[in-house]
């Protein structure tokens, strides 16, 4: 599966949407605390990590693929270099979303993920949300964007379990609003709808991604 990500990242390298914050990041920043530590899960090229670093958060940018983490590190240096500013404190680290996170409990003010929480079966997805809950500080905020059951590609490929398919060389889960609330049941919902969009898939008619923002319940 890691070859799949390496290949995909090579294809995306340099595309204009990889060098600006996502629509989702700009939409949800208003719901976040004004500063603090932010863990970006499955950060890819790191465009949102850089956006949040520039907004004043201490960002931990993570992914499973070493090459893309190195690329994100370089991109952040180039980005702040062009602004002629020192790069704020950013950390880059391998984190596998299917394993226990290498962080203590109550570490982060914010956990953020743009299109990376939807690759796992139900059991792994439940464990993943428990890990997110564990590493968030009390009152911390979780914000994520995931595939939706309204996507044109929903129900294509081989069905592995309800809402979960073997498709285009990877496994993908498609969420409804209800599913997002189910997995994030330990969070007080601030925003949960199917109005999410990305620059990459706007032209493919994808306008109904699942957006979630919630606060860790004590
Ligand atoms: C669709 S990309 C999203 C990247 C970035 N957040 C963005 O929106 O441009 C999904 C990302 O999840 C990462 N990923 C896939 N499986 C993972 C896993 N088990 N643990 C951590 N990251 C993973 C991939 O390497 C890839 O960077």
XYZ file of C-alpha atoms in Angstrom, residues 3-111:
109
model
C 3.974 2.198 -3.011
C 0.480 3.380 -3.825
C 0.978 6.542 -1.727
C 4.485 7.163 -3.050
C 3.193 6.988 -6.639
C 0.215 9.235 -5.897
C 2.361 11.827 -4.137
C 4.693 11.959 -7.165
C 1.693 12.589 -9.405
C 0.420 15.402 -7.170
C 3.814 17.097 -6.734
C 3.706 20.709 -7.929
C -0.031 20.808 -8.771
C -1.398 24.205 -7.813
C -3.806 22.896 -5.131
C -0.867 21.349 -3.270
C 0.563 24.811 -2.696
C -2.388 26.544 -1.095
C -4.507 25.737 1.951
C -7.516 23.504 1.397
C -11.024 24.950 1.276
C -11.795 23.001 4.477
C -8.809 24.388 6.431
C -9.860 27.962 5.647
C -13.489 27.196 6.507
C -12.875 25.645 9.914
C -10.036 27.765 11.299
C -12.650 30.012 12.949
C -13.759 27.078 15.160
C -10.270 26.417 16.508
C -8.719 27.898 19.614
C -6.564 30.903 18.696
C -3.276 29.073 19.342
C -1.815 25.866 20.773
C -0.560 22.552 19.430
C -2.092 21.085 16.259
C -1.610 17.505 15.051
C -2.170 17.143 11.286
C -2.836 13.463 10.450
C -2.102 12.189 6.917
C -0.824 15.655 6.036
C 0.558 14.705 2.600
C 2.360 17.635 0.922
C 1.739 19.673 4.076
C -0.120 22.640 2.596
C -2.595 22.729 5.496
C 0.160 22.154 8.063
C 1.929 25.243 6.709
C -1.316 27.232 6.710
C -1.897 26.426 10.400
C 1.747 27.158 11.274
C 1.375 30.549 9.632
C -1.837 31.091 11.616
C 0.173 30.677 14.838
C -0.287 27.014 15.828
C 2.611 24.746 16.849
C 2.118 22.123 14.134
C 3.033 18.422 14.150
C 2.737 17.398 10.496
C 2.479 13.624 10.119
C 1.993 10.964 7.476
C 2.808 7.304 6.914
C 5.005 7.965 3.883
C 8.544 9.150 4.686
C 9.091 10.759 1.240
C 6.057 13.000 1.561
C 7.005 14.061 5.085
C 10.420 15.131 3.782
C 8.670 16.983 0.951
C 6.359 18.744 3.439
C 9.371 19.744 5.545
C 11.092 21.207 2.437
C 7.892 22.907 1.270
C 7.441 24.607 4.641
C 11.040 25.909 4.526
C 10.515 27.232 0.982
C 7.174 28.792 1.976
C 8.508 30.779 4.941
C 11.752 31.483 3.035
C 9.753 33.237 0.291
C 8.045 35.337 2.982
C 11.507 36.094 4.341
C 10.372 34.888 7.763
C 11.877 32.242 10.028
C 9.815 29.048 9.969
C 7.761 28.812 13.167
C 8.122 25.669 15.300
C 6.943 22.812 13.076
C 7.624 19.106 13.607
C 7.487 16.393 10.949
C 6.972 12.818 11.966
C 5.875 9.394 10.698
C 2.545 8.402 12.253
C 0.629 5.335 11.097
C -3.076 5.878 11.626
C -3.526 2.143 12.150
C -1.190 2.021 15.130
C -1.070 3.553 18.608
C 0.100 7.153 18.139
C 3.612 7.938 19.437
C 2.267 10.717 21.706
C 1.264 10.953 25.347
C -2.363 11.443 26.270
C -3.624 15.052 26.516
C -0.890 16.405 24.214
C -2.686 18.449 21.541
C -5.177 21.314 21.507
C -6.300 20.359 18.001
C -6.310 17.216 15.851
